[in-house]
Structure formats: C-alpha cells, structure tokens
Short mmCIF file of C-alpha atoms in Angstrom, two decimals:
data_model
loop_
_atom_site.label_atom_id
_atom_site.label_comp_id
_atom_site.label_asym_id
_atom_site.label_seq_id
_atom_site.Cartn_x
_atom_site.Cartn_y
_atom_site.Cartn_z
CA MET W 1 -31.81 -178.21 -198.62
CA SER W 2 -34.77 -176.47 -198.44
CA MET W 3 -35.04 -172.73 -197.34
CA LEU W 4 -37.33 -171.97 -194.66
CA THR W 5 -38.68 -168.74 -193.14
CA PRO W 6 -39.40 -168.71 -189.37
CA PRO W 7 -42.70 -167.40 -188.58
CA GLY W 8 -42.76 -164.01 -187.21
CA MET W 9 -39.74 -162.99 -189.15
CA GLY W 10 -41.52 -161.33 -191.80
CA GLY W 11 -39.46 -163.03 -194.47
CA LYS W 12 -36.37 -160.98 -193.40
CA TYR W 13 -34.20 -163.72 -192.33
CA ARG W 14 -33.84 -167.03 -194.32
CA ILE W 15 -32.34 -170.11 -192.77
CA THR W 16 -30.08 -171.71 -195.39
CA GLY W 17 -28.30 -174.95 -194.69
CA ASP W 18 -27.39 -175.97 -191.19
CA LYS W 19 -26.63 -172.35 -189.65
CA TYR W 20 -29.21 -170.23 -187.98
CA PRO W 21 -28.92 -166.33 -187.22
CA ARG W 22 -28.51 -165.23 -183.55
CA MET W 23 -31.29 -163.35 -182.14
CA ARG W 24 -29.83 -160.86 -179.54
CA ARG W 25 -30.91 -157.65 -178.15
CA PRO W 26 -29.15 -154.36 -179.20
CA ARG W 27 -26.48 -153.50 -176.57
CA ARG W 28 -27.21 -150.33 -174.07
CA ARG W 29 -23.75 -149.11 -173.60
CA GLY W 30 -24.74 -145.50 -173.87
CA ARG W 31 -27.08 -145.86 -170.70
CA LEU W 32 -24.25 -147.71 -168.94
CA VAL W 33 -21.88 -144.93 -169.34
CA VAL W 34 -24.56 -142.27 -168.45
CA GLY W 35 -25.10 -144.31 -165.21
CA VAL W 36 -21.50 -144.43 -164.17
CA VAL W 37 -21.15 -140.66 -164.68
CA ALA W 38 -24.05 -139.96 -162.58
CA SER W 39 -22.72 -142.27 -159.85
CA VAL W 40 -19.31 -140.52 -159.82
CA ALA W 41 -20.89 -137.22 -159.68
CA ALA W 42 -23.20 -138.24 -156.68
CA LEU W 43 -20.38 -139.69 -154.75
CA SER W 44 -18.30 -136.46 -155.27
CA LEU W 45 -21.04 -134.29 -153.98
CA VAL W 46 -21.58 -136.46 -151.10
CA GLY W 47 -17.86 -136.30 -150.24
CA TRP W 48 -17.78 -132.56 -150.52
CA GLY W 49 -20.64 -132.12 -148.30
CA THR W 50 -19.19 -134.40 -145.80
CA LEU W 51 -16.08 -132.16 -145.62
CA GLN W 52 -17.88 -129.02 -145.21
CA LEU W 53 -19.68 -130.50 -142.39
CA ILE W 54 -16.36 -131.54 -140.89
CA ASP W 55 -15.15 -127.96 -141.15
CA VAL W 56 -18.11 -126.62 -139.57
CA PHE W 57 -17.94 -128.91 -136.58
CA THR W 58 -14.18 -128.87 -136.14
CA GLY W 59 -13.68 -125.18 -136.70
CA GLY W 60 -11.51 -125.43 -139.91
CA GLY W 61 -12.93 -122.20 -141.30
CA ASP W 62 -11.87 -120.20 -138.07
CA LYS W 63 -8.15 -121.55 -138.27
CA ALA W 64 -7.90 -120.07 -141.89
CA SER W 65 -9.30 -116.67 -140.77
CA ALA W 66 -7.01 -116.79 -137.70
CA ALA W 67 -3.90 -117.04 -139.95
CA GLY W 68 -4.60 -113.64 -141.72
CA PRO W 69 -4.28 -111.49 -138.36
CA LYS W 70 -1.26 -113.44 -137.16
CA ALA W 71 0.44 -113.06 -140.58
CA ASP W 72 -0.23 -109.38 -140.35
CA CYS W 73 0.90 -109.02 -136.91
CA ALA W 74 4.18 -110.71 -137.60
CA SER W 75 4.70 -108.28 -140.55
CA LYS W 76 4.15 -105.24 -138.48
CA VAL W 77 7.08 -103.20 -137.78
CA SER W 78 7.51 -99.98 -135.59
CA PRO W 79 9.96 -97.14 -136.01
CA SER W 80 12.90 -96.58 -133.77
CA PRO W 81 12.63 -93.88 -131.39
CA SER W 82 12.89 -90.46 -132.80
CA ALA W 83 16.42 -88.34 -131.98
CA PRO W 84 16.21 -85.50 -129.69
CA ALA W 85 15.56 -82.12 -131.08
CA LEU W 86 18.87 -80.52 -132.19
CA PRO W 87 19.30 -76.78 -131.96
CA LYS W 88 19.94 -74.89 -135.46
CA PRO W 89 23.36 -73.39 -136.14
CA GLY W 90 21.71 -69.87 -135.20
CA GLN W 91 21.17 -70.89 -131.63
CA ILE W 92 24.76 -72.19 -131.14
CA THR W 93 27.48 -69.82 -129.82
CA VAL W 94 30.86 -70.91 -130.75
CA ASN W 95 34.26 -69.93 -129.35
CA VAL W 96 36.79 -70.53 -131.94
CA PHE W 97 40.64 -70.94 -130.48
CA ASN W 98 43.83 -71.76 -132.49
CA ALA W 99 45.86 -74.40 -130.92
CA THR W 100 48.35 -74.47 -134.20
CA LYS W 101 51.40 -72.65 -135.14
CA ARG W 102 49.62 -71.01 -138.16
CA SER W 103 48.51 -67.46 -137.19
CA GLY W 104 45.10 -66.10 -138.23
CA LEU W 105 43.41 -69.59 -138.36
CA ALA W 106 40.95 -68.84 -135.59
CA LYS W 107 39.54 -65.80 -137.36
CA LYS W 108 39.40 -67.19 -140.86
CA THR W 109 37.49 -70.45 -139.31
CA ALA W 110 34.97 -68.22 -137.25
CA ASP W 111 34.17 -65.92 -140.05
CA GLU W 112 33.38 -69.17 -142.34
CA LEU W 113 31.13 -70.62 -139.35
CA LYS W 114 29.43 -67.19 -139.07
CA LYS W 115 28.71 -67.47 -142.83
CA ARG W 116 26.88 -70.87 -142.07
CA GLY W 117 24.61 -69.32 -139.44
CA PHE W 118 26.55 -69.99 -136.26
CA ARG W 119 27.04 -67.32 -133.66
CA ILE W 120 30.53 -66.58 -132.73
CA GLY W 121 31.84 -65.86 -129.24
CA ASP W 122 35.31 -65.36 -128.34
CA VAL W 123 38.04 -65.81 -131.06
CA GLY W 124 41.88 -66.11 -130.32
CA ASN W 125 44.85 -68.38 -129.48
CA ALA W 126 44.14 -71.47 -127.34
CA THR W 127 44.98 -71.53 -123.61
CA ALA W 128 48.18 -73.25 -122.46
CA ALA W 129 46.17 -76.25 -121.54
CA TYR W 130 45.49 -77.13 -125.39
CA ASP W 131 48.24 -74.97 -127.19
CA LYS W 132 50.31 -77.15 -129.63
CA LYS W 133 48.54 -80.24 -127.75
CA VAL W 134 45.53 -80.99 -130.15
CA LYS W 135 46.95 -83.55 -132.51
CA GLY W 136 43.89 -84.15 -134.51
CA THR W 137 41.76 -81.68 -136.67
CA GLY W 138 40.09 -80.23 -133.70
CA LEU W 139 38.50 -80.38 -130.35
CA LEU W 140 34.84 -79.69 -129.55
CA LEU W 141 34.56 -78.72 -125.99
CA GLY W 142 31.21 -77.77 -124.14
CA PRO W 143 29.23 -78.45 -121.12
CA ALA W 144 27.63 -81.86 -120.48
CA SER W 145 24.07 -80.59 -121.86
CA ALA W 146 25.81 -79.87 -125.08
CA LEU W 147 27.06 -83.65 -125.83
CA LYS W 148 23.92 -84.65 -127.69
CA THR W 149 22.79 -81.19 -128.90
CA SER W 150 25.01 -78.37 -129.66
CA LEU W 151 28.34 -80.28 -130.05
CA PRO W 152 26.99 -82.79 -132.65
CA VAL W 153 25.87 -79.92 -134.96
CA LEU W 154 29.02 -78.28 -134.73
CA GLY W 155 30.67 -81.57 -135.36
CA THR W 156 29.20 -81.60 -138.92
CA GLN W 157 31.50 -78.90 -139.73
CA VAL W 158 34.78 -80.35 -138.83
CA ALA W 159 35.86 -83.68 -139.92
CA ALA W 160 36.83 -86.31 -137.26
CA ALA W 161 37.08 -83.79 -134.52
CA GLU W 162 37.32 -84.95 -130.77
CA THR W 163 34.42 -84.17 -128.61
CA ARG W 164 34.81 -83.58 -124.80
CA THR W 165 32.79 -82.16 -121.99
CA ASP W 166 33.72 -79.81 -119.07
CA THR W 167 32.35 -78.30 -116.00
CA ARG W 168 31.51 -74.91 -117.55
CA LYS W 169 28.36 -73.02 -117.05
CA GLY W 170 26.22 -71.77 -119.87
CA ALA W 171 25.49 -73.26 -123.29
CA GLU W 172 28.63 -72.05 -125.22
CA VAL W 173 30.78 -74.39 -126.89
CA ASP W 174 34.57 -74.20 -128.06
CA LEU W 175 36.14 -75.29 -131.32
CA ILE W 176 39.91 -75.48 -130.55
CA ILE W 177 41.58 -76.11 -133.93
CA GLY W 178 44.25 -78.97 -133.97
CA SER W 179 47.56 -79.49 -135.99
CA ALA W 180 45.84 -81.74 -138.57
CA PHE W 181 43.14 -78.96 -139.32
CA LYS W 182 43.22 -77.86 -142.97
CA ASN W 183 39.61 -76.36 -143.58
CA LEU W 184 36.34 -76.91 -142.36
CA ASN W 185 33.96 -79.32 -144.50
CA SER W 186 32.75 -78.10 -147.39
CA LYS W 187 29.44 -76.49 -147.21
CA ALA W 188 27.79 -78.99 -149.31
CA ALA W 189 29.13 -82.03 -147.24
CA ALA W 190 28.35 -80.10 -143.96
CA ASP W 191 24.87 -79.43 -145.05
CA LYS W 192 24.22 -83.10 -146.11
CA ALA W 193 25.88 -84.14 -142.70
CA LEU W 194 23.44 -81.83 -140.75
CA THR W 195 20.49 -83.04 -142.62
CA ALA W 196 21.32 -86.63 -141.84
CA LEU W 197 21.71 -85.61 -138.15
CA THR W 198 18.42 -83.79 -137.72
CA HIS W 199 16.38 -86.04 -139.89
CA PRO W 200 17.38 -89.62 -139.48
CA GLN W 201 16.00 -92.29 -141.38
CA PRO W 202 13.66 -94.42 -139.30
CA ALA W 203 15.12 -97.92 -138.62
CA ALA W 204 12.01 -100.30 -138.75
CA THR W 205 12.24 -102.92 -136.21
CA SER W 206 9.87 -105.99 -135.81
CA SER W 207 6.86 -105.34 -133.36
CA LYS W 208 6.89 -107.54 -130.18
CA LYS W 209 3.23 -107.26 -129.92
CA SER W 210 1.97 -111.02 -129.26
CA CYS W 211 -0.71 -112.37 -131.49
#
C-alpha cells in the first residue's frame, strides 16, 4: 500500500495501511479543576454571608453577649454576715469560784487568767447552790448580754465548759470550776481558739440576685 501525507499536516503524520491517526483537541482538565474550586469558594462565601444576615435580624449576637453577664451573675458569691464585735480579755472581769474538793484551785486558775489578760474580780469557794454540783470542767455564768460576747471569749480558756445566764446586773462573769477540771487550755490552744472566734473565716454563699 502507498503512504500518503494528508494535506495541511506538514508531513508530520503519515498514513500507512488502513489505520488513520485520530485528531483530538488536548484536554483542559486544569481549567475544569480551577472552575470547580472557585465555585465551591463562592458558595461558601454566600452561605457565610447568609448566616451573618440571619444573626443580625434574629439577634443571635445579643444572645451570645447576654450569656456573659448571666454566667458572671451565677458565679458571684456574697460573704456571710460578720460576727458581732467581741470584747478583749482586758475588758472582761471574771470571778473565779472553786466548786471542787481541791483547795487553792480558784486562786491558781485566777492567777493564770490574769496572766492571759483577763481582769479578775472575786476569788474563792462556790456558793452552796454550786458547791460539789458542777460535774463538768466548769460553768460559765453571766448576764444575758454576755451570752454572745464575754462568755464565748472566756470559754476559749476552758475546754467543754457549760454556759448559762442569770438575772444579775452588771457585766461581770463567773467561772465556777467543776469536778472534771484539770487545767485551763494551753495558752497556744486558747489563743488559737480566740483568734478563730474574733476573726472567723467568711463563708461564701451563692448570691440570690436575679439576672
């Protein structure tokens, strides 16, 4: 068979036999991929813009900003009311009475209280109403006004002492030593208890303020 060169081919392709070269344009895949990416990006921008417009008209941004103050309001705490002002030992006059069988106990205890700053009043044996009748470490006795002032301060010096009030006039308080009494609390323990009494730790409680 003869070999022919089709016109316009410049002699680049030759036809031999009964097979002919296929004439196709080069594929443009690169342009197609770029077009798809651009379309996706455009759709994303349109979707984002739509969401922003929805937030503007529905107040979505306000909800987010409002959540901040509510969270802060829920987390606020308010300290518990402070304890009433308590007198210092030097402002308290203590009468010390011995209701036990051990002699000299009232004076010994009174001298120690004086070293710790308390003012000492009467010292001696307990009256018949209390003599040999106080079973615990001691009885702290005073007017009703001393129930939350002088008596708690004196109570830091005597472990597990009972506290009572009577109808006396004046601010003096009594320490009636009981049969279970051995010694006053150590000065270190008494000072620690006094510090805790006069400077209590604030107990934080949740605020009831509505938000």
